[in-house]
mmCIF file of C-alpha atoms and ligand atoms in Angstrom:
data_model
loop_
_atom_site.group_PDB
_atom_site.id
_atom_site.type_symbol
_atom_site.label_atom_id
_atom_site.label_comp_id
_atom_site.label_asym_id
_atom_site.label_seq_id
_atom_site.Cartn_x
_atom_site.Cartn_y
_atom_site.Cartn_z
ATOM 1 C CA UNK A 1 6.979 23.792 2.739
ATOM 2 C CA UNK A 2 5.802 20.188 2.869
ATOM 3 C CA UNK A 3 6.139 17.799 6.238
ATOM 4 C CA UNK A 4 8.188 14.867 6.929
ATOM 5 C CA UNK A 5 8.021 13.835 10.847
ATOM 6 C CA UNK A 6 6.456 10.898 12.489
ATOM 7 C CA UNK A 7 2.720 9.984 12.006
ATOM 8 C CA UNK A 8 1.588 11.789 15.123
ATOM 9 C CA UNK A 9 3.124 14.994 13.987
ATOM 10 C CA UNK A 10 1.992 14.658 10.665
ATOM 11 C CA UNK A 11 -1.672 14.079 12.066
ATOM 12 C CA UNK A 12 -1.515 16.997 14.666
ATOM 13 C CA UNK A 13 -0.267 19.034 11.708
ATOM 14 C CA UNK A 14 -2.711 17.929 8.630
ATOM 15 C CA UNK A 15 -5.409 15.563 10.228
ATOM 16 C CA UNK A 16 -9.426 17.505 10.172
ATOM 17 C CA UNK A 17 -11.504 15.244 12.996
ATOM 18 C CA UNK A 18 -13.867 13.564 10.911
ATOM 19 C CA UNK A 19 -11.968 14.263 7.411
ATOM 20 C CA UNK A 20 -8.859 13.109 7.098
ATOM 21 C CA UNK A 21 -6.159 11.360 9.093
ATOM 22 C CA UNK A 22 -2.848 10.446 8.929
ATOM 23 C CA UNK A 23 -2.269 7.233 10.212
ATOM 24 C CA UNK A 24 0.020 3.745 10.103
ATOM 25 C CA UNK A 25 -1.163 1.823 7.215
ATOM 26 C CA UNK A 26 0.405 -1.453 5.860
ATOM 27 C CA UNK A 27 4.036 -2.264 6.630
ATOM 28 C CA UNK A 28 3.378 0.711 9.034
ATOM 29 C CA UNK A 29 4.061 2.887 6.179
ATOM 30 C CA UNK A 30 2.272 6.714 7.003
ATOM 31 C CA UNK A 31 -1.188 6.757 5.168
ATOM 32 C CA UNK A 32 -3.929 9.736 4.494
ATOM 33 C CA UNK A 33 -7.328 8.611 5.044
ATOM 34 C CA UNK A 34 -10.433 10.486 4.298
ATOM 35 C CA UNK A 35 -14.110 10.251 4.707
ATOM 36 C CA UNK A 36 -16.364 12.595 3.703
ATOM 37 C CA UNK A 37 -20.704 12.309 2.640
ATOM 38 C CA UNK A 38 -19.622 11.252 -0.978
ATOM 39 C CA UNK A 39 -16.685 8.853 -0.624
ATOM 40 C CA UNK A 40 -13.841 7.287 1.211
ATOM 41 C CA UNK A 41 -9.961 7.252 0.085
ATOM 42 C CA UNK A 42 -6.579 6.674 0.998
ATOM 43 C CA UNK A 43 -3.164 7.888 -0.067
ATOM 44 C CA UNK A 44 -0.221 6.265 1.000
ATOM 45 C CA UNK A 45 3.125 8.850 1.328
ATOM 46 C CA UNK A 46 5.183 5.988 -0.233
ATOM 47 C CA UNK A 47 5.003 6.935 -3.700
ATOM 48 C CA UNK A 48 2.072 9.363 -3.389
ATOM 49 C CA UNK A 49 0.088 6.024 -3.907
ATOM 50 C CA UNK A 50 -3.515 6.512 -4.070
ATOM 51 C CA UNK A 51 -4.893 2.740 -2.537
ATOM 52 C CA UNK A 52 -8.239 3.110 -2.275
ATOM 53 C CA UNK A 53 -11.037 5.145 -3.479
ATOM 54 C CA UNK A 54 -14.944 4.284 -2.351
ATOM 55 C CA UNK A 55 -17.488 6.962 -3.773
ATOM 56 C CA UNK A 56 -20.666 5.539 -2.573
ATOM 57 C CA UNK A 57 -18.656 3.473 -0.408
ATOM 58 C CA UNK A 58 -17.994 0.971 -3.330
ATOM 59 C CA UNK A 59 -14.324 0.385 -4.048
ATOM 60 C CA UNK A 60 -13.186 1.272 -7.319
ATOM 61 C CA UNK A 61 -9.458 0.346 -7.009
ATOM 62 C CA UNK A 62 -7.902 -3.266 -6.752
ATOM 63 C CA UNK A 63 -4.893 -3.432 -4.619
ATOM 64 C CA UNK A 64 -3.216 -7.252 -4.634
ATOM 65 C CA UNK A 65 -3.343 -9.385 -1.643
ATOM 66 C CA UNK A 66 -0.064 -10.056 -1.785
ATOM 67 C CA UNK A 67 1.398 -6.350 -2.430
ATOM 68 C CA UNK A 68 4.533 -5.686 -0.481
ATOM 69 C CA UNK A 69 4.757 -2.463 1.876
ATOM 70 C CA UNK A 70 7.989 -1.935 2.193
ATOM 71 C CA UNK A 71 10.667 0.963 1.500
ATOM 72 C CA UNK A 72 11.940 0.602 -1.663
ATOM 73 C CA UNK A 73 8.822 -1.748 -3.490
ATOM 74 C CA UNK A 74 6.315 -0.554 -5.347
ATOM 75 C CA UNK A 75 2.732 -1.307 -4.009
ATOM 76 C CA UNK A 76 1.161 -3.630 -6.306
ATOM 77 C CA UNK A 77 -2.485 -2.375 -6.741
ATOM 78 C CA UNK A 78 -3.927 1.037 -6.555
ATOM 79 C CA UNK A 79 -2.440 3.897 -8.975
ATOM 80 C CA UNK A 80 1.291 3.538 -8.912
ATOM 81 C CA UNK A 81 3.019 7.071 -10.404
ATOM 82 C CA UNK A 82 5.621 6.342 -12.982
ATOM 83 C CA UNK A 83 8.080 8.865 -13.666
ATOM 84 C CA UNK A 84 10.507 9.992 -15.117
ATOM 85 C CA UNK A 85 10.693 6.786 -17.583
ATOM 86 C CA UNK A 86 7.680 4.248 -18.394
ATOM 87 C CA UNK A 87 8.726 0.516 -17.960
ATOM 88 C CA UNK A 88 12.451 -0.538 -18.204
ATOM 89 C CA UNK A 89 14.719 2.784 -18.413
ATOM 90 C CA UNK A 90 16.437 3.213 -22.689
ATOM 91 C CA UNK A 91 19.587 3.850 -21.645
ATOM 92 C CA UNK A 92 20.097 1.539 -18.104
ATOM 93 C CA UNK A 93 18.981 -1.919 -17.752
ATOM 94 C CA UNK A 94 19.256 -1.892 -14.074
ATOM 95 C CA UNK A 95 17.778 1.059 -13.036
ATOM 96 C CA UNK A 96 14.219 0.370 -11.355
ATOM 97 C CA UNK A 97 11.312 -0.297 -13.620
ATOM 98 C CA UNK A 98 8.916 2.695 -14.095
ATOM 99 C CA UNK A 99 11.157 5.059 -12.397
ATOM 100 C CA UNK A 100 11.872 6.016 -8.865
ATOM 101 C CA UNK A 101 8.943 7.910 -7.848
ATOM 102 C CA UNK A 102 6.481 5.097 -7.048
ATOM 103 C CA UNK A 103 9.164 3.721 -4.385
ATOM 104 C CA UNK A 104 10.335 6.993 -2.459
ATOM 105 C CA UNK A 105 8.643 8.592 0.428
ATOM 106 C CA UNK A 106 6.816 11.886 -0.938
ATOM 107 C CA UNK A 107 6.198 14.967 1.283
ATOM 108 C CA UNK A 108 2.893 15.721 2.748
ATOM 109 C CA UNK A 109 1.916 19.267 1.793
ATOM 110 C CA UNK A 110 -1.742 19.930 2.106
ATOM 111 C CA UNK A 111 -5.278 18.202 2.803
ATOM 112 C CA UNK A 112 -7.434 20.586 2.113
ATOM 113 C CA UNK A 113 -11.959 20.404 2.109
ATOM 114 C CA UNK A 114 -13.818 21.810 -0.544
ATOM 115 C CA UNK A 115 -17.637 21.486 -0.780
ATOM 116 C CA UNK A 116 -17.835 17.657 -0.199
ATOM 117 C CA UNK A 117 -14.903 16.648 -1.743
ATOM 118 C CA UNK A 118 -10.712 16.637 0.164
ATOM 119 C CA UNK A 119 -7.740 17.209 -1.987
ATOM 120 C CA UNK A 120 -4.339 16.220 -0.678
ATOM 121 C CA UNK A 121 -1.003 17.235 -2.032
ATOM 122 C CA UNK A 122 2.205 15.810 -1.676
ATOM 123 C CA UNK A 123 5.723 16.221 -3.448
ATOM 124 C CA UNK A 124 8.919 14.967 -4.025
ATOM 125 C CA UNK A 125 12.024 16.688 -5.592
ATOM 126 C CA UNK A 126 15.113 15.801 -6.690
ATOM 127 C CA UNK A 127 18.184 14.973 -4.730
ATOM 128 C CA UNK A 128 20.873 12.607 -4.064
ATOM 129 C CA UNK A 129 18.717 9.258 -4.608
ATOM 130 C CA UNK A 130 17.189 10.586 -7.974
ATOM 131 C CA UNK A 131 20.694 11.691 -9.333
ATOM 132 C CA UNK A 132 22.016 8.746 -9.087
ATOM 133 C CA UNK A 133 19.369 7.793 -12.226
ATOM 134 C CA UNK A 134 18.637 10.795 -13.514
ATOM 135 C CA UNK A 135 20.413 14.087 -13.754
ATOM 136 C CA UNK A 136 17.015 16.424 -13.966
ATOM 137 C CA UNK A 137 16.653 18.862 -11.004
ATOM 138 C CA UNK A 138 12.544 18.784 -11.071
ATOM 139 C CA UNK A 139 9.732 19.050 -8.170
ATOM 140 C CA UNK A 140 7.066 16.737 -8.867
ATOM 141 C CA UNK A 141 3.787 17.406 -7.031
ATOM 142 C CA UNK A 142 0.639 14.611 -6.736
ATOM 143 C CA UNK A 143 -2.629 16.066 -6.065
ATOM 144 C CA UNK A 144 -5.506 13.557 -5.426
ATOM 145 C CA UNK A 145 -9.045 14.780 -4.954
ATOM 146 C CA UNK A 146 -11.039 12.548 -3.096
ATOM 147 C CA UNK A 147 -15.241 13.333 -3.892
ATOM 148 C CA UNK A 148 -17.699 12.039 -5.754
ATOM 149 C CA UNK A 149 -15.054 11.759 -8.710
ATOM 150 C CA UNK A 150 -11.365 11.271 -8.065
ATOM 151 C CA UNK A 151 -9.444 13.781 -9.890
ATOM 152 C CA UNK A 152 -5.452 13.276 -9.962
ATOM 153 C CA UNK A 153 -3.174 15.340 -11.081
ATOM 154 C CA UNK A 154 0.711 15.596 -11.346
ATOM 155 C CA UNK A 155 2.384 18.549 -11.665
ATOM 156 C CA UNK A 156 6.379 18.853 -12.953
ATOM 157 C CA UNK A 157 8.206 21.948 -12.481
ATOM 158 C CA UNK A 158 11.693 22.193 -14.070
ATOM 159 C CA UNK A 159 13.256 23.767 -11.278
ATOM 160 C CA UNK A 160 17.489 23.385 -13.019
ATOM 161 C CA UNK A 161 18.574 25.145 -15.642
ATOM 162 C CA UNK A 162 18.644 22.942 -18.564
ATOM 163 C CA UNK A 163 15.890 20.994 -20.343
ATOM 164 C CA UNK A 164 14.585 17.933 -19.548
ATOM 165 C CA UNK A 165 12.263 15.169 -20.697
ATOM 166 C CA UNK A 166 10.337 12.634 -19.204
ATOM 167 C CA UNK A 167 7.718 10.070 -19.639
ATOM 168 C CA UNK A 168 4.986 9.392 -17.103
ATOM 169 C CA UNK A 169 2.110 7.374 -16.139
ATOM 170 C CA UNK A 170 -0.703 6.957 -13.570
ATOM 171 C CA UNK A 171 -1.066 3.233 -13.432
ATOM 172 C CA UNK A 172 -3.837 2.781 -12.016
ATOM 173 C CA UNK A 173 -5.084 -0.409 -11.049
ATOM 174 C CA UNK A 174 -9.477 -0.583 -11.400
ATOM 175 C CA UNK A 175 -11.367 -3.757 -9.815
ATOM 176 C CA UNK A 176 -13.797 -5.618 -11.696
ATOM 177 C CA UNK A 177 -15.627 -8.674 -11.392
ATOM 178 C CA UNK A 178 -14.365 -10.793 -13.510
ATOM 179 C CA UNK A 179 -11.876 -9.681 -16.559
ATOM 180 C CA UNK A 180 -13.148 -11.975 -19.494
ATOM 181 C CA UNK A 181 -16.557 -9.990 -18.850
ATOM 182 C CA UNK A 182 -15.362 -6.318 -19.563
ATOM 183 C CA UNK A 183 -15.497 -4.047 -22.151
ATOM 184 C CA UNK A 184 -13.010 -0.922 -22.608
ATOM 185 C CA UNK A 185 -14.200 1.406 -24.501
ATOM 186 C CA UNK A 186 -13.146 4.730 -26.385
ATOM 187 C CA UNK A 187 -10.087 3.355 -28.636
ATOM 188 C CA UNK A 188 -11.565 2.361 -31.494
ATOM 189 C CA UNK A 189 -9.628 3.289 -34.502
ATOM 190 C CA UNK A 190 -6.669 4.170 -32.539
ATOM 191 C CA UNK A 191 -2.951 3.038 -33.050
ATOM 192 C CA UNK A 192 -1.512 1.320 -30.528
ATOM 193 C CA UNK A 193 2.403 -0.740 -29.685
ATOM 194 C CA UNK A 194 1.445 -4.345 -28.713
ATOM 195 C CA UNK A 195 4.413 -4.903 -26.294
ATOM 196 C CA UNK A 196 3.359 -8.684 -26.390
ATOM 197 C CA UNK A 197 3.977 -8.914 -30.002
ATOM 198 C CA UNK A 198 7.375 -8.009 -30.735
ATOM 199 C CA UNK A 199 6.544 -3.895 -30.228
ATOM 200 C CA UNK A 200 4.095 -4.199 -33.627
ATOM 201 C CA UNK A 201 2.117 -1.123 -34.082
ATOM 202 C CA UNK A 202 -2.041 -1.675 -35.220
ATOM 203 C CA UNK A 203 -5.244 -0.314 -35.078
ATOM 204 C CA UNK A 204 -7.652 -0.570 -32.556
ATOM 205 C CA UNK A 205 -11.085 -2.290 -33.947
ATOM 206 C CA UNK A 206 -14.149 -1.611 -31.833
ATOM 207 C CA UNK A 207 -13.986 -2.308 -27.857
ATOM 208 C CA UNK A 208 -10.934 -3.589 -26.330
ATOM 209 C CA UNK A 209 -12.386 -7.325 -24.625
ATOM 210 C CA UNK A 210 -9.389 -8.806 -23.050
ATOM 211 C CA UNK A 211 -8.509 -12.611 -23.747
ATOM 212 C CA UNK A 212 -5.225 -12.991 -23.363
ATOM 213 C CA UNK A 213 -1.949 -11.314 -21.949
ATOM 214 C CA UNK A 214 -2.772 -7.778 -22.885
ATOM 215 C CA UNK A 215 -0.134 -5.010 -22.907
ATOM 216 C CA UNK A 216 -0.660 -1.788 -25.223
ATOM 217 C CA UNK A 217 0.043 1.514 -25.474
ATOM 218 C CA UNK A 218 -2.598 3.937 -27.220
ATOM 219 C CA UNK A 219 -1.154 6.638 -29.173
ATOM 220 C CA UNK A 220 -1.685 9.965 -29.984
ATOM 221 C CA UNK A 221 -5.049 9.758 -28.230
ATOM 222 C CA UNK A 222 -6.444 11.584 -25.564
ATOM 223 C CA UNK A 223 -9.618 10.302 -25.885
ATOM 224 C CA UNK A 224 -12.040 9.619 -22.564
ATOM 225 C CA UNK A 225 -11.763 5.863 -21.878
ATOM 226 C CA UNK A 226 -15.241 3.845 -20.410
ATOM 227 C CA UNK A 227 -14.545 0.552 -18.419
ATOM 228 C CA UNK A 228 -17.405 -1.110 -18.909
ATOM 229 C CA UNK A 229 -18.368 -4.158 -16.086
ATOM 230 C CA UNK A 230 -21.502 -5.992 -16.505
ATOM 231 C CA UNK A 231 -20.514 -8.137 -13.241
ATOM 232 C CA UNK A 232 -20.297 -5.555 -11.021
ATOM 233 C CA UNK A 233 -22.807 -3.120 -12.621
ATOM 234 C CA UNK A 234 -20.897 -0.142 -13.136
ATOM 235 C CA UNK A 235 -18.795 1.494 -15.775
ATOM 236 C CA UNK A 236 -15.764 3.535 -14.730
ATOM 237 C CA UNK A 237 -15.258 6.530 -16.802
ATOM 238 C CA UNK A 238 -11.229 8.192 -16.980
ATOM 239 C CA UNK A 239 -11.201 11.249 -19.071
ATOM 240 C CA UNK A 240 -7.815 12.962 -18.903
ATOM 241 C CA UNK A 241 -6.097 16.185 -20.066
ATOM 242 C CA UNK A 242 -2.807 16.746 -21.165
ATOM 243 C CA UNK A 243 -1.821 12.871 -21.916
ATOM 244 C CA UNK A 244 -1.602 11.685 -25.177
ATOM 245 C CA UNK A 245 -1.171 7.548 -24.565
ATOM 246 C CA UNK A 246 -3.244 5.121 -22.957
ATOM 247 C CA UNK A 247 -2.022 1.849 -21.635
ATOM 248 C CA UNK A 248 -3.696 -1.051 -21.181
ATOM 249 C CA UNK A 249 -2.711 -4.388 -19.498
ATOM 250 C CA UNK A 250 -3.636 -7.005 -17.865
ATOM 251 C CA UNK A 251 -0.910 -10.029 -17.326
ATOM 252 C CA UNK A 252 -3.451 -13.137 -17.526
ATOM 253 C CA UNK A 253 -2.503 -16.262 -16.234
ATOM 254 C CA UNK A 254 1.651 -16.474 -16.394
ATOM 255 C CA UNK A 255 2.392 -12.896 -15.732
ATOM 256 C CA UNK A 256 0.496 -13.166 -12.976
ATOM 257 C CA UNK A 257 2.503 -16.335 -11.754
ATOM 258 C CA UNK A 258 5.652 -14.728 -12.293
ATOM 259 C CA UNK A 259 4.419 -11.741 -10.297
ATOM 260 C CA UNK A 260 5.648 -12.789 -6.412
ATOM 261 C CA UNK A 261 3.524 -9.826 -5.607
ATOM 262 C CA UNK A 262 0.315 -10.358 -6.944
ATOM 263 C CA UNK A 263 -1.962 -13.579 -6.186
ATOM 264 C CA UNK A 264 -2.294 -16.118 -8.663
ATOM 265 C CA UNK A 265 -5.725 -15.724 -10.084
ATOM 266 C CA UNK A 266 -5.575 -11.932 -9.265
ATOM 267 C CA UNK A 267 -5.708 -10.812 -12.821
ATOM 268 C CA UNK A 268 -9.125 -12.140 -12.999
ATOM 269 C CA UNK A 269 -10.328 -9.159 -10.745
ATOM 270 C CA UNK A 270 -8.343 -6.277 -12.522
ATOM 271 C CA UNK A 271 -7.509 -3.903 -15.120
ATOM 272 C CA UNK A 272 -5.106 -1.346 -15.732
ATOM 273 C CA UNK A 273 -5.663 1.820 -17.505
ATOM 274 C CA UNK A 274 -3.493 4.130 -17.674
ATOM 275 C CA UNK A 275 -3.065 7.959 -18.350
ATOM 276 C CA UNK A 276 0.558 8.884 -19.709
ATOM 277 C CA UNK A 277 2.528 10.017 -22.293
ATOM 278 C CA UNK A 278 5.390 7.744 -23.014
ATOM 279 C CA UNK A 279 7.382 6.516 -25.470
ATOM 280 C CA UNK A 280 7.238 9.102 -28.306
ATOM 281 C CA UNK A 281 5.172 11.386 -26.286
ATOM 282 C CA UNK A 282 7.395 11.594 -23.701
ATOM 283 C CA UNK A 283 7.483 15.474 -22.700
ATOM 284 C CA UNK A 284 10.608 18.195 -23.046
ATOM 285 C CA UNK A 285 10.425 20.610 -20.336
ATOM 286 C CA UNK A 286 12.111 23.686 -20.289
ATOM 287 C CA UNK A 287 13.769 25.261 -17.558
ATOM 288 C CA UNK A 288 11.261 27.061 -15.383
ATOM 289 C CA UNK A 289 8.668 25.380 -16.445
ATOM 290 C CA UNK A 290 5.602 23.767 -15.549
ATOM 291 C CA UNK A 291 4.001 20.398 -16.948
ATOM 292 C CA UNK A 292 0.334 19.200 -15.707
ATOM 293 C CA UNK A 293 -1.190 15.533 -16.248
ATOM 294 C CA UNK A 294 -4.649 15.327 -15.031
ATOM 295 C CA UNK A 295 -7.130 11.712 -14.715
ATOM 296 C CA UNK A 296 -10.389 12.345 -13.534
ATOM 297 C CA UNK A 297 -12.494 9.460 -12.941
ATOM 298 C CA UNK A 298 -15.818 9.074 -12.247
ATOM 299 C CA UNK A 299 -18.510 5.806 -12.050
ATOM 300 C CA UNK A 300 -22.206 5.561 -13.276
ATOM 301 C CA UNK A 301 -24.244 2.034 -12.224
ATOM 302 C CA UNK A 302 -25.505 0.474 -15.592
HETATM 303 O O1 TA6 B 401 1.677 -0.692 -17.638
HETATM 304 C C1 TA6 B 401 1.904 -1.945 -18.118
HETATM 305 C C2 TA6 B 401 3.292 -2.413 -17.725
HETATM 306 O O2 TA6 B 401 4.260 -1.578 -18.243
HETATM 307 C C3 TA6 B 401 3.481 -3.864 -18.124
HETATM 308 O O3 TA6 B 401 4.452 -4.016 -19.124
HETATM 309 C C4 TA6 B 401 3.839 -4.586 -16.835
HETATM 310 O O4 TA6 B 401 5.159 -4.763 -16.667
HETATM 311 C C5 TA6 B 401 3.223 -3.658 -15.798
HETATM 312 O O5 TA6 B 401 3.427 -2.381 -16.287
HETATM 313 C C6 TA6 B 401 3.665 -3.826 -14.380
HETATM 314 O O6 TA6 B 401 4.941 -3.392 -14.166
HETATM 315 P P1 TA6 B 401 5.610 -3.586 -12.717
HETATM 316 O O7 TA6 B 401 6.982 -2.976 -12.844
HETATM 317 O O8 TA6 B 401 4.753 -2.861 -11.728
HETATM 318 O O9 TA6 B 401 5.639 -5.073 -12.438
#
């Protein structure tokens, strides 16, 4: 099951003329690309990172000019896939920020058509590199369907024979025109961890407009979300299933200076929200068993 190999074989194997192809991307790192009537997309084996989505042939995601693309980095831009911790790991400070997933080379399983819209699958599982952080035996599948939504979904199966638990995210990164002009909406009323303020836990009042530094994490809440972007003339709609936190964040002006990886007036152009369940609501797993996180996102012109 599942194909490493070079790009050629991987192209003879999965590539549909006119569909999908595997090809070099950045940094010459393998890449899916599809076209179908509805939409464009890419999917980069590194991480199982989705770079690029274009239903309509408008591009949804932001991806930073100045990502790297390079084994062991995490691409800055598109929708990163955090697992099996959120941010810096409890229990070891030097262990690599949102987990190792986002930085390994996944497996290529599947592209497969259906109606107008391609879904491809890849996986990763654990071995030597993962042990050395975490001692979970697990195979994590990422399924993206490209159409004239984009549906992902991860799937974790416990595949050892003791529990585990894990937190995860799909951080995905959404353009916009210009970030002071956005509304997110769907939170109101919710509680949420302001990691800029000391951790503090409040309330979400009406839309989230974003000012400043903004870093939260929604709880308990698995509420559809509704980006909002007068500049661009489109709202971006994520509903999800089986995640019960949001994040927001975007890293305003010095974040985004101390980020060698993203421009510096980047942030002005994006937003992350992000389906997960961290913290508290990370997930116990038992042996055997199967977990499934699912974003769907769609877009509607205003
Ligand atoms: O999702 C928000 C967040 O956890 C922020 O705290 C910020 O660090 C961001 O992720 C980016 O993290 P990264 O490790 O990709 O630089």
């Amino acid at each position: 099951m599942g194909a490493v190999g070079t790009i050629a074989e991987l192209d003879r194997r999965f590539g549909t003329p006119g569909v999908a192809k595997v090809v070099a991307g950045n940094g010459g790192l393998p890449k899916v690309c599809i076209t179908s009537a509805q939409t464009e997309g890419e999917m980069y084996l590194h991480g199982a990172h989705v770079t690029s989505w274009k239903p309509g042939g408008e591009e949804v995601l932001f991806v930073s000019s100045r990502s790297r693309w390079e084994d062991g980095r995490a691409i800055r831009g598109g929708v990163p896939v955090c697992f099996p911790w959120f941010g810096d790991k409890a229990d070891d400070p030097k262990a690599p920020a949102h987990g190792f997933a986002r930085t390994k080379a996944w497996q290529l399983e599947s592209i497969v058509r259906g109606g107008d819209a391609v879904t491809v699958s890849m996986f990763t599982e654990s071995d030597e590199s993962t042990k050395r952080w975490w001692a979970a035996d697990f195979r994590l599948f990422h399924r993206a369907t490209f159409g004239r939504e984009l549906s992902l979904e991860l799937v974790l199966t416990n595949t050892g024979e003791r529990a585990l638990r894990f937190e995860e995210a799909l951080h995905a990164y959404y353009r916009v025109g210009q970030i002071e002009r956005v509304r997110v909406r769907g939170l109101d009323g919710v509680y949420y961890v302001d990691k800029t303020d000391r951790n503090q836990k409040k309330t979400q009042q009406g839309d989230i407009v974003i000012t400043t530094e903004t870093d939260r994490v929604y709880l308990n809440t698995e509420h559809e979300v509704e980006l909002e972007d007068p500049v661009l003339r489109r709202s971006v709609h994520v509903a999800k299933e089986n995640s019960l936190t949001s994040v927001v964040w975007n890293p305003w002006v010095q974040k985004a200076r101390a980020l060698s990886d993203l421009g510096d007036d980047e942030w002005k152009q994006m937003i992350c929200i992000e389906a997960s369940n961290v913290g508290d609501f990370a997930v116990d797993l038992a042996p055997g068993r199967q977990h499934t996180t699912k974003a769907i996102v769609s877009v509607a012109n205003l």
